PDB file of C-alpha atoms in Angstrom:
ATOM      1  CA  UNK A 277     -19.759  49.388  34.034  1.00 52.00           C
ATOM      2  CA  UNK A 278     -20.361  46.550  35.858  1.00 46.00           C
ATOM      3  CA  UNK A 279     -22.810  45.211  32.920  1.00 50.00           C
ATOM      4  CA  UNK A 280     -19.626  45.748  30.872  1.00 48.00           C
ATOM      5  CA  UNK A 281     -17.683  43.819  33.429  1.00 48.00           C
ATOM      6  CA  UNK A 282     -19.973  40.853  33.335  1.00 48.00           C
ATOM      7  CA  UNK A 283     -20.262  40.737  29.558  1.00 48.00           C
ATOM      8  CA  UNK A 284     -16.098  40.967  28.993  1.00 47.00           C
ATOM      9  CA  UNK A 285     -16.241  37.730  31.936  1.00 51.00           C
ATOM     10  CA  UNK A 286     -18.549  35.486  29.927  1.00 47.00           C
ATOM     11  CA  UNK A 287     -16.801  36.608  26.714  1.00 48.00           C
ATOM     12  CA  UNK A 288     -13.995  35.765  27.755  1.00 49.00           C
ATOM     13  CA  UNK A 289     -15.297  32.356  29.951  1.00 54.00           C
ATOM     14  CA  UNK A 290     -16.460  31.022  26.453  1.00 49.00           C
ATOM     15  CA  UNK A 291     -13.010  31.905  24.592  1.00 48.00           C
ATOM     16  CA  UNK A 292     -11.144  29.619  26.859  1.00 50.00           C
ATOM     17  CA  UNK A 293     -14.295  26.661  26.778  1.00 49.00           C
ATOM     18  CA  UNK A 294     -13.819  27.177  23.470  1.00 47.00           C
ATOM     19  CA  UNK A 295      -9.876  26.761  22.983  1.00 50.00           C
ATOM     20  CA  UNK A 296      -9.837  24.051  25.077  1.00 48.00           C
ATOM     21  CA  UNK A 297     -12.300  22.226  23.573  1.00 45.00           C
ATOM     22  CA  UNK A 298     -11.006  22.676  20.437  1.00 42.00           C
ATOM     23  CA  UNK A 299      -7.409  21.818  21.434  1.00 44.00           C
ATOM     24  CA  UNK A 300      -8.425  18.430  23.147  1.00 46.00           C
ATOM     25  CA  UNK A 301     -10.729  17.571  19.175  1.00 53.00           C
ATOM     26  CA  UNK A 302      -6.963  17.853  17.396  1.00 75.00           C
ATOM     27  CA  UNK A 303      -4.399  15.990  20.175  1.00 89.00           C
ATOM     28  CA  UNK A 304      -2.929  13.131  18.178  1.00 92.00           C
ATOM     29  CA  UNK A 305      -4.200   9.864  20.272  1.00 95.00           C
ATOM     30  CA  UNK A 306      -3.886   7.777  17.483  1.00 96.00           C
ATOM     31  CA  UNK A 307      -1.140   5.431  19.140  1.00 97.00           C
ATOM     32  CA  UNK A 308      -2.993   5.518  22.590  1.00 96.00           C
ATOM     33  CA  UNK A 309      -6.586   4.590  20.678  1.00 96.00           C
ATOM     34  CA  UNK A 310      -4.735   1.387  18.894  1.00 97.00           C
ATOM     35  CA  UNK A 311      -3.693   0.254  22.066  1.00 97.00           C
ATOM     36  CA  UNK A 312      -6.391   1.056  24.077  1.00 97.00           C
ATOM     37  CA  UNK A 313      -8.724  -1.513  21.484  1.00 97.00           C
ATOM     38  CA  UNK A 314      -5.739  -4.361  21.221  1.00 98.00           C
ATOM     39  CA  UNK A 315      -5.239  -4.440  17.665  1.00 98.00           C
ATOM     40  CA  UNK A 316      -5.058  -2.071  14.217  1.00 98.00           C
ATOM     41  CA  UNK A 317      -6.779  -3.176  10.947  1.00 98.00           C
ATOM     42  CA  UNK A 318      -4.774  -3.656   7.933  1.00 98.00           C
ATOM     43  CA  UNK A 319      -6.840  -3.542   4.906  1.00 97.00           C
ATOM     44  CA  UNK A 320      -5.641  -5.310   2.155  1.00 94.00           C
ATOM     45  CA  UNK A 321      -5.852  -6.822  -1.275  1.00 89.00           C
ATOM     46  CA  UNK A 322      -6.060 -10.803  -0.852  1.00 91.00           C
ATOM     47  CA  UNK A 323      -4.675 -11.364  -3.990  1.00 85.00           C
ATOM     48  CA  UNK A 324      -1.564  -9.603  -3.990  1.00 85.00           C
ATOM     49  CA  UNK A 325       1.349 -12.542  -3.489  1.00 86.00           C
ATOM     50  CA  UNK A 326       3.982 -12.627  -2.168  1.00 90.00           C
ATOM     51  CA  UNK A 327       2.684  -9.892  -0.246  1.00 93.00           C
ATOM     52  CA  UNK A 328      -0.544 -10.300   0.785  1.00 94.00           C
ATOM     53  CA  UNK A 329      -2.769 -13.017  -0.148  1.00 93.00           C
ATOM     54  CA  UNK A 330      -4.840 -16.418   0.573  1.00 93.00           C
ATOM     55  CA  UNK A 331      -3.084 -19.707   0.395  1.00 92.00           C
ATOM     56  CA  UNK A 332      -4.893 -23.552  -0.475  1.00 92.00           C
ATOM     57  CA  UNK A 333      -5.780 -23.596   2.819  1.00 95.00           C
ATOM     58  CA  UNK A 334      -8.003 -19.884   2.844  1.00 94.00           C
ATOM     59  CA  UNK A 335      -5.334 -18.611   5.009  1.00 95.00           C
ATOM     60  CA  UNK A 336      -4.154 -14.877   4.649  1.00 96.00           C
ATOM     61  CA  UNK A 337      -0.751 -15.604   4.291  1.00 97.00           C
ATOM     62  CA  UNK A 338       2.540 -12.902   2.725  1.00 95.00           C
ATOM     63  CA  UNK A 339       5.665 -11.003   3.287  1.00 95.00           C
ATOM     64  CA  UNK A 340       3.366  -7.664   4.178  1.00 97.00           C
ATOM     65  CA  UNK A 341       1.400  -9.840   6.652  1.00 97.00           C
ATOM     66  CA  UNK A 342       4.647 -11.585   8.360  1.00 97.00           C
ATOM     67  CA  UNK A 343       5.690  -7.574   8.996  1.00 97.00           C
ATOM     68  CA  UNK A 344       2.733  -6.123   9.868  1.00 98.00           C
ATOM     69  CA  UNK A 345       2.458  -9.174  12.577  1.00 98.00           C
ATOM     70  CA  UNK A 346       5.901  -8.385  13.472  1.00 97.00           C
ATOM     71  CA  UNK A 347       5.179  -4.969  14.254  1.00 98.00           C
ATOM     72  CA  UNK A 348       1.939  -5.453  16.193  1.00 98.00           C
ATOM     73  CA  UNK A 349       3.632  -7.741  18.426  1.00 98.00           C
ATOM     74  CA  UNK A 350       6.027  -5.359  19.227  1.00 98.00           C
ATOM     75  CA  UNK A 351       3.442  -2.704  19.881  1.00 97.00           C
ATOM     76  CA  UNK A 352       1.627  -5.384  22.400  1.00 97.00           C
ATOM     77  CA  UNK A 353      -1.514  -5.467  19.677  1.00 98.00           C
ATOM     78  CA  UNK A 354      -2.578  -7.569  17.234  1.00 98.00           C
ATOM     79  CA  UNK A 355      -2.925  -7.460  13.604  1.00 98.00           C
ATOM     80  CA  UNK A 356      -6.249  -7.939  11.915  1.00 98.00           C
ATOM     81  CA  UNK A 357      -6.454  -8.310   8.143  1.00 97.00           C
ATOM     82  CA  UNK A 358      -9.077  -6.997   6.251  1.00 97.00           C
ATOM     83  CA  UNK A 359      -9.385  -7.477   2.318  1.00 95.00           C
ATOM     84  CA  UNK A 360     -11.251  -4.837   0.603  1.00 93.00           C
ATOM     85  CA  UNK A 361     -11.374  -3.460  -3.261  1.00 88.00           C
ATOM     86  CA  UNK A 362      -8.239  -2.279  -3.501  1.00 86.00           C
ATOM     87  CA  UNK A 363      -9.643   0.615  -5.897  1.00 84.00           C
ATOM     88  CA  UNK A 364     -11.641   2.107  -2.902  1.00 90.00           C
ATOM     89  CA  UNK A 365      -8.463   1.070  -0.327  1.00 93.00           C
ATOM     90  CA  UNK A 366      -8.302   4.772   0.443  1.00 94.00           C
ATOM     91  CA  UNK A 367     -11.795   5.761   0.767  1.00 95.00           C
ATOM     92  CA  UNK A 368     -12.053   2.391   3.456  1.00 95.00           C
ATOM     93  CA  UNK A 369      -9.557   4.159   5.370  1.00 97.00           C
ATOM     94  CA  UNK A 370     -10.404   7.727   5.681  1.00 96.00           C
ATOM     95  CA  UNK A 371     -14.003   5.999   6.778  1.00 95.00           C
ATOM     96  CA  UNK A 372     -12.282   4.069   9.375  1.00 95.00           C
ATOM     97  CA  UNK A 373     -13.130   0.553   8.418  1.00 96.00           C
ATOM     98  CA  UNK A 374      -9.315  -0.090   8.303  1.00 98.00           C
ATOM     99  CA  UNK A 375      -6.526   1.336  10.434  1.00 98.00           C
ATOM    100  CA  UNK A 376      -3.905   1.355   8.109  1.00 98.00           C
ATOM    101  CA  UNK A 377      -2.765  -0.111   4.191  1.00 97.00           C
ATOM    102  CA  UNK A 378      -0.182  -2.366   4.464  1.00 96.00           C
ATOM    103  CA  UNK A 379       0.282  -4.829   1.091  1.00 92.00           C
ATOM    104  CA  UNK A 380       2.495  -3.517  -1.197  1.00 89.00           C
ATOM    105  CA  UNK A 381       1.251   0.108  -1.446  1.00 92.00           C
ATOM    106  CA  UNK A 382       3.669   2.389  -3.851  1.00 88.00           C
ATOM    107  CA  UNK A 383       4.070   5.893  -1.908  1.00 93.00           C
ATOM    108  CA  UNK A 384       3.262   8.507  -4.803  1.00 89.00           C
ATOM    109  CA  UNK A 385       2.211  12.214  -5.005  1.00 91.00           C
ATOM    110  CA  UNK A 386      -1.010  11.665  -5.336  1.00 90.00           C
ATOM    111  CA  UNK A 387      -1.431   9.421  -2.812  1.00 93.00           C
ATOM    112  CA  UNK A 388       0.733  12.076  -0.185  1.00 95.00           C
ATOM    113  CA  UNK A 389      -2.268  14.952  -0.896  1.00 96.00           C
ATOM    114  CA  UNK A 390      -4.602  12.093   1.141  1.00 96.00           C
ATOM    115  CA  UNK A 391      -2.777  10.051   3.532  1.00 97.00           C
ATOM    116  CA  UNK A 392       0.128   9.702   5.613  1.00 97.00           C
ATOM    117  CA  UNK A 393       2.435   7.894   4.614  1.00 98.00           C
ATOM    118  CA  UNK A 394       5.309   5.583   6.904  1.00 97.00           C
ATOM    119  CA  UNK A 395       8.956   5.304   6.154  1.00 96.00           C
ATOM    120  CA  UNK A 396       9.689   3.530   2.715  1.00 95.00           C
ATOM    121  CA  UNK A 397      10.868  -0.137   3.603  1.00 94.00           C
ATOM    122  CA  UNK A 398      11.365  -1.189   0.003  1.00 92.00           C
ATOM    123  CA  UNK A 399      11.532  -0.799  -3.267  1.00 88.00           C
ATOM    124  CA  UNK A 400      10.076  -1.717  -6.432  1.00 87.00           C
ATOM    125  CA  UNK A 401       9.968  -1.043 -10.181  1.00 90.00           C
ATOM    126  CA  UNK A 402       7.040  -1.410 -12.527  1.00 94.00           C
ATOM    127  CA  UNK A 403       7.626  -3.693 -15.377  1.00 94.00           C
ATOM    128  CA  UNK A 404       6.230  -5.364 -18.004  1.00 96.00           C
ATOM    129  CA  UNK A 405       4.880  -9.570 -18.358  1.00 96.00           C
ATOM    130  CA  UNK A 406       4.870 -11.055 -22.033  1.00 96.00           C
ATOM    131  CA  UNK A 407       4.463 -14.518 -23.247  1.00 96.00           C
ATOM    132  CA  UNK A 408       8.104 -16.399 -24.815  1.00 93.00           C
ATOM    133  CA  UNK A 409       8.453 -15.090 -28.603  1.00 91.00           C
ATOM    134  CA  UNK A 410       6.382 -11.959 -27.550  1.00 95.00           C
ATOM    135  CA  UNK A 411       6.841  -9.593 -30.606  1.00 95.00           C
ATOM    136  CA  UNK A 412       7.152  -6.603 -27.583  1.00 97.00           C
ATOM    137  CA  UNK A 413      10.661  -7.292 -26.189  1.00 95.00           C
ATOM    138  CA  UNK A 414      10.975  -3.314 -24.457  1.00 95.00           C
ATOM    139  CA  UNK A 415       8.303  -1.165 -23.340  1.00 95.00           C
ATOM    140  CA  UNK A 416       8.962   0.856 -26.818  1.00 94.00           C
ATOM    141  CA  UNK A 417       7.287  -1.817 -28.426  1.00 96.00           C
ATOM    142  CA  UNK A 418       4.096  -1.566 -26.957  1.00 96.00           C
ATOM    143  CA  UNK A 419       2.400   0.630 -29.775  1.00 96.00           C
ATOM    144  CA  UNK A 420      -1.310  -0.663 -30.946  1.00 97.00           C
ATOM    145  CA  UNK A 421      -0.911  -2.971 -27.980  1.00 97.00           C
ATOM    146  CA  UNK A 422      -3.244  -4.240 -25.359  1.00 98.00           C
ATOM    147  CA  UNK A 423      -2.116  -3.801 -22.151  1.00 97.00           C
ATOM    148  CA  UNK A 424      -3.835  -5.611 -18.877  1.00 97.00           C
ATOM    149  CA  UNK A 425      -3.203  -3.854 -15.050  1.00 96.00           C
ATOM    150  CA  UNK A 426      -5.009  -3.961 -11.591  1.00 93.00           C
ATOM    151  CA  UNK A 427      -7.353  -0.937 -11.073  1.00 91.00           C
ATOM    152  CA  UNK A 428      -6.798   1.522  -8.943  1.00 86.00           C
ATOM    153  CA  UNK A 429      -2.767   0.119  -9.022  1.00 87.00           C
ATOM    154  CA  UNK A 430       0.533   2.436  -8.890  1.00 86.00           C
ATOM    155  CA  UNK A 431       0.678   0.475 -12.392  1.00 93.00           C
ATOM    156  CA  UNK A 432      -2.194   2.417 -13.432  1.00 93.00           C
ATOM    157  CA  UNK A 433      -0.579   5.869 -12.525  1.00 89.00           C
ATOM    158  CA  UNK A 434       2.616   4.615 -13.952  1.00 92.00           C
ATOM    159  CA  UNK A 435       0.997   4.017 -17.327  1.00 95.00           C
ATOM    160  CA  UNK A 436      -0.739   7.338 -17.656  1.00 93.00           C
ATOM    161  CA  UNK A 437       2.267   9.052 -16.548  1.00 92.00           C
ATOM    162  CA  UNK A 438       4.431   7.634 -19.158  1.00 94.00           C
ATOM    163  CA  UNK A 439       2.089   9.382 -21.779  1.00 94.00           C
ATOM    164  CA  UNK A 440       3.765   8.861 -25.281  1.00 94.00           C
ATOM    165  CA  UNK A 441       3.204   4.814 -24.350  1.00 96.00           C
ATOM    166  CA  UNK A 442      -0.372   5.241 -22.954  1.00 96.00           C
ATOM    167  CA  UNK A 443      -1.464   7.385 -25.934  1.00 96.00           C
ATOM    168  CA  UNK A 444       0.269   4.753 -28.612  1.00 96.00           C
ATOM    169  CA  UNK A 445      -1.669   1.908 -27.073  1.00 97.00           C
ATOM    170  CA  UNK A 446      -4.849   0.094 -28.821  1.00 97.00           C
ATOM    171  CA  UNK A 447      -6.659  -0.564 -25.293  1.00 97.00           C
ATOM    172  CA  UNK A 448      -5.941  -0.771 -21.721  1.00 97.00           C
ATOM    173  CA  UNK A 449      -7.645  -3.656 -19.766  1.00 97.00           C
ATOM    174  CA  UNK A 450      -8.357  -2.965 -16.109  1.00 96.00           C
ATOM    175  CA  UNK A 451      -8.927  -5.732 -13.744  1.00 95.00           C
ATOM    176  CA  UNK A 452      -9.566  -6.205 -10.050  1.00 89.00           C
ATOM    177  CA  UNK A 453      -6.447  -8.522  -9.456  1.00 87.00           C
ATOM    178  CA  UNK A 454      -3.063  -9.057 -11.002  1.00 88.00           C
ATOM    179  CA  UNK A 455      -4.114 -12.939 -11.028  1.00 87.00           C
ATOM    180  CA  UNK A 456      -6.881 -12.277 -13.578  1.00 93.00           C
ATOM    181  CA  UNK A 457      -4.934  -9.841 -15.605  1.00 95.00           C
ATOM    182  CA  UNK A 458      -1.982 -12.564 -16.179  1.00 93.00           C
ATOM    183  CA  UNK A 459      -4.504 -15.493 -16.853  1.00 93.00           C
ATOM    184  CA  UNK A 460      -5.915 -13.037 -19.562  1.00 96.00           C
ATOM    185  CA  UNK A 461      -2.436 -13.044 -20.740  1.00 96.00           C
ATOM    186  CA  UNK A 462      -2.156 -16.537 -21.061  1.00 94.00           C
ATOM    187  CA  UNK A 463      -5.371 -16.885 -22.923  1.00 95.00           C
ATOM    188  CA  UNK A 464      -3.856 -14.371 -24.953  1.00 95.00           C
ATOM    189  CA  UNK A 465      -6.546 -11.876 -24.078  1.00 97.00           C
ATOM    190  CA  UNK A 466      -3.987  -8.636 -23.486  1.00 98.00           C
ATOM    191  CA  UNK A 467      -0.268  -8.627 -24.927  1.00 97.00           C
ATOM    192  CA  UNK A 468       1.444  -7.878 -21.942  1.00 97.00           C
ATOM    193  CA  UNK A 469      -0.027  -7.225 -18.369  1.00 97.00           C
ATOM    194  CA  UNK A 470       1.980  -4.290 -16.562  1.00 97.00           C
ATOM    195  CA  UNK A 471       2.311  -4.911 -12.052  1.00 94.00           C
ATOM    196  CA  UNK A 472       5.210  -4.400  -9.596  1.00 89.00           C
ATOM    197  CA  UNK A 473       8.124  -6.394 -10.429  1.00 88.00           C
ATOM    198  CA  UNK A 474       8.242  -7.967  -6.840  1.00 86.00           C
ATOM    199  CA  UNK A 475       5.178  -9.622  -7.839  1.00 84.00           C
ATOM    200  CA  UNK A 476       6.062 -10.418 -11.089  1.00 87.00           C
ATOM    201  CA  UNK A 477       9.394 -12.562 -10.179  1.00 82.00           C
ATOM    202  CA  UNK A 478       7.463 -14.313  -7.553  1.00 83.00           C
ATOM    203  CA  UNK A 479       5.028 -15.368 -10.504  1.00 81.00           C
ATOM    204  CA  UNK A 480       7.699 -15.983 -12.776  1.00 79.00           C
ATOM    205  CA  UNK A 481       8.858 -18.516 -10.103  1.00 76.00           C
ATOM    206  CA  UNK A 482       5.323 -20.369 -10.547  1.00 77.00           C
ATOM    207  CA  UNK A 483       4.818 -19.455 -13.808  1.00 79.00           C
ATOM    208  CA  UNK A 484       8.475 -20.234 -15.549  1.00 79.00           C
ATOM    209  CA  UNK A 485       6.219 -20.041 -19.405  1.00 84.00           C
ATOM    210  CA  UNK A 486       5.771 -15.941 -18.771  1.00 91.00           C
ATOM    211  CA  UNK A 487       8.615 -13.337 -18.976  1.00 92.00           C
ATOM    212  CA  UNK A 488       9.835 -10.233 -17.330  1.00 91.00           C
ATOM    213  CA  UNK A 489      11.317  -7.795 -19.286  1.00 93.00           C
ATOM    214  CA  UNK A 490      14.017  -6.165 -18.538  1.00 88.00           C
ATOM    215  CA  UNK A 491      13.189  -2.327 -18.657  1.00 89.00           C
ATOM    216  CA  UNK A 492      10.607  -0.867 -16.842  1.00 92.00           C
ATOM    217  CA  UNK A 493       7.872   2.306 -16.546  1.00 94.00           C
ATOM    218  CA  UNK A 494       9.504   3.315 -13.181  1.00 87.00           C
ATOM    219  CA  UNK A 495      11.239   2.906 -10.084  1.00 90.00           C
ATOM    220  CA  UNK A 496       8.920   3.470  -6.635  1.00 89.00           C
ATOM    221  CA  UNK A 497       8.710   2.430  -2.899  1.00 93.00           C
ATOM    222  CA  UNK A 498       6.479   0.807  -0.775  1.00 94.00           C
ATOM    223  CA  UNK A 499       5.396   2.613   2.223  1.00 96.00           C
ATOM    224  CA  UNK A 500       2.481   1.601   4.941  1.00 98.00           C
ATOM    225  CA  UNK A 501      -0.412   4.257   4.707  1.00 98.00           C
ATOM    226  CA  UNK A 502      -1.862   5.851   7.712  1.00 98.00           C
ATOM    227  CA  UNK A 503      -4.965   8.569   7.942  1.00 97.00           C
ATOM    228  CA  UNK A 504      -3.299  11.846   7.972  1.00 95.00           C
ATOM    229  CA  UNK A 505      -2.818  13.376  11.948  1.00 94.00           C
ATOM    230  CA  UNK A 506      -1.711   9.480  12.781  1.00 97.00           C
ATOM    231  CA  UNK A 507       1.090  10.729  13.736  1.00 97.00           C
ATOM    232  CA  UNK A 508       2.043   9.188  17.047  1.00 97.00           C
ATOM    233  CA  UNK A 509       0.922   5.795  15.085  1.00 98.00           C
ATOM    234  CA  UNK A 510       2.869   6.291  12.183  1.00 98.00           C
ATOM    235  CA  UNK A 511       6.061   7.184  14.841  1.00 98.00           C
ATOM    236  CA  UNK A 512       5.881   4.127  16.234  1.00 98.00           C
ATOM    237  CA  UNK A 513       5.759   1.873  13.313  1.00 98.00           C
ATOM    238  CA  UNK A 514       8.806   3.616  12.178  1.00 98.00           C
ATOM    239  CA  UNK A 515      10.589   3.067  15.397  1.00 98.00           C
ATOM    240  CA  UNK A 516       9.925  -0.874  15.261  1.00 97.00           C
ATOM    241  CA  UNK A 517      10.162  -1.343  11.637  1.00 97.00           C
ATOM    242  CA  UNK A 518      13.593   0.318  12.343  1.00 96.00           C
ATOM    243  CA  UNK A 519      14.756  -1.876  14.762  1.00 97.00           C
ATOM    244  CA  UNK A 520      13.076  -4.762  12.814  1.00 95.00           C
ATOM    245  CA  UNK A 521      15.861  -4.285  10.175  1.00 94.00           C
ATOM    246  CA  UNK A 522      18.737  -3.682  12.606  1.00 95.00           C
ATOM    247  CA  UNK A 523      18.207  -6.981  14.624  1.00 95.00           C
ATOM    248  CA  UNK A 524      17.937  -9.101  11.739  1.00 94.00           C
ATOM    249  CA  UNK A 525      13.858 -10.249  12.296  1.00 95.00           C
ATOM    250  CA  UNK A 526      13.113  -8.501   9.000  1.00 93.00           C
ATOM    251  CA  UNK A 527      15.842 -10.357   6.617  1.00 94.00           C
ATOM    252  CA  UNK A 528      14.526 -13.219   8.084  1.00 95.00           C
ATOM    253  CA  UNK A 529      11.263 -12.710   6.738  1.00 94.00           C
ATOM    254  CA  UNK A 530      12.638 -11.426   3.677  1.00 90.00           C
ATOM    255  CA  UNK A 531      14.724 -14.001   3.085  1.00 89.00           C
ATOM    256  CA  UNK A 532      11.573 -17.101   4.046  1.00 89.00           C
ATOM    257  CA  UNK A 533       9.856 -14.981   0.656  1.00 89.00           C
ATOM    258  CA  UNK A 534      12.158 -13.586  -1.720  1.00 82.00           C
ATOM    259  CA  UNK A 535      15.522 -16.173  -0.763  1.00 77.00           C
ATOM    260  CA  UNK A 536      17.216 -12.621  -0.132  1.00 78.00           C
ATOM    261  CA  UNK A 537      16.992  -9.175   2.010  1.00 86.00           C
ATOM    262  CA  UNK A 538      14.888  -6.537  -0.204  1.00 81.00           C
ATOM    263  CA  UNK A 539      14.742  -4.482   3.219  1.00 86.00           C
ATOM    264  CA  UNK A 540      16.209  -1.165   2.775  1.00 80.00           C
TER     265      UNK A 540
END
C-alpha cells in the first residue's frame, strides 16, 4: 500500500512539473521580450518606394518606415530595418532574423495559414504598367503577352489567381524588384509589368512616359506580419497604430508621401 502510495505521489509530482513547465513554454511574452531588448526588427524589401526603400544618400527612407518609427517610439523601442529577399521574407521571420514585415505586405489566405497578421491600415489594388500607345489598354488584352512582376509578390498570387489571364499569357518574367521589372519595360523587354498600384502612381510621378491602367487584377490590404502566438505584440501595434490615425500623426505622414490620407 504504501509502495502504491509513493508511486501515485511521484506520478502525480511529475504531472504538475510537467504542466507547469509546459504552461510557462506557451505564455505569450512577445511584447515583454521586444521591450526587454529595446527595439523589433522590421525586415524589408529596400526597393519597394514609397514604402520602403534607399534614397541618393543610402538612407532607408518610406511611408512603411516613417510608421513603423512612429510606432516604436510609442512603444519606448526602436525600429531597426533589415532588407532581406523579399521571396524568403517569411522564412527570415519564422527563423527569427526579423521581428516583424512591415513594407507594403498584402494580407492574403495564404499568407494567414503562416503568420499573424496586424490590423489592415490600407489598401491597395493590383494593376497593370504599359508604355504610351501600348496595344494592351485593359487587362483583357494581355493574351500572348509578356508580363514582368516581383517574385514572391501578392502580384504573383494575383496573377495565378486570375487564371484565364495567366494561362493566355506567352511568358511571365519574375524579378527580384519592381525597379528592374519596369526598366525591362522600358527597354521593351516585357509588355506590361504587373505591382501594387500605390507603387505604381508614385512611379508614374517620376516616370510621367509609363501608364497605369485603369482596371486592375484585384483589390487587397496591407497589413504588418507578426510570427503567429505574437499576440501581445501584435495587440499593441494595433492599439498605437489606432491612435496614430485618430490624433492625426498618421495623415501627416501620409500626406508628406502620397499629398493625401490613404489611412483607413
Amino acid at each position: 500500500m504504501k509502495k502504491y502510495l509513493c508511486f501515485l505521489f511521484v506520478l502525480l509530482s511529475f504531472l504538475l512539473v510537467f504542466g507547469c513547465k509546459k504552461s510557462k513554454s506557451t505564455e505569450d511574452t512577445s511584447l515583454k521580450d521586444i521591450k526587454d531588448k529595446g527595439f523589433f526588427i522590421v525586415g524589408m524589401d529596400d526597393s519597394f518606394p514609397p514604402m520602403g526603400f534607399k534614397n541618393d544618400f543610402n538612407d532607408i527612407v518610406g511611408f512603411d518606415i516613417d510608421l513603423a518609427n512612429e510606432v516604436a517610439k510609442r512603444m519606448g523601442v526602436l525600429a531597426k530595418f533589415k532588407p532581406v529577399d523579399w521571396s524568403g521574407v517569411i522564412l527570415s521571420l519564422e527563423k527569427g532574423d526579423i521581428d516583424v514585415i512591415w513594407n507594403g505586405l498584402t494580407i492574403t489566405d495564404e499568407r494567414r495559414a503562416k503568420i499573424g497578421f496586424s490590423k489592415p491600415y490600407l489598401r491597395n489594388r493590383q494593376v497593370l504598367v504599359v508604355l504610351p500607345n501600348s496595344s494592351i489598354t485593359s487587362k483583357n488584352d494581355l493574351s500572348g503577352k509578356i508580363i514582368g512582376l516581383q517574385l514572391g509578390s501578392s502580384s504573383e498570387i494575383a496573377l495565378t489567381n486570375s487564371i484565364n489571364i495567366y494561362n493566355n499569357l506567352k511568358e511571365v518574367k519574375k524579378y527580384s524588384d519592381n525597379v528592374e521589372a519596369l526598366l525591362d519595360l522600358q527597354l521593351k523587354r516585357v509588355d506590361a509589368v504587373l505591382l501594387d498600384e500605390i507603387v505604381a502612381r508614385y512611379y508614374i510621378l517620376k516616370k510621367p512616359e509609363l501608364v497605369v491602367l485603369e482596371d486592375s487584377l484585384g483589390d487587397e490590404e496591407y497589413g504588418v506580419g507578426f510570427r503567429k502566438g505574437d499576440t501581445s505584440f501584435i495587440n499593441e501595434v494595433n492599439r498605437i497604430l489606432d491612435e496614430i490615425k485618430v490624433d492625426g500623426s498618421g495623415e501627416e505622414i501620409s500626406k508628406q508621401w502620397f499629398g493625401v490620407n490613404i489611412l483607413f
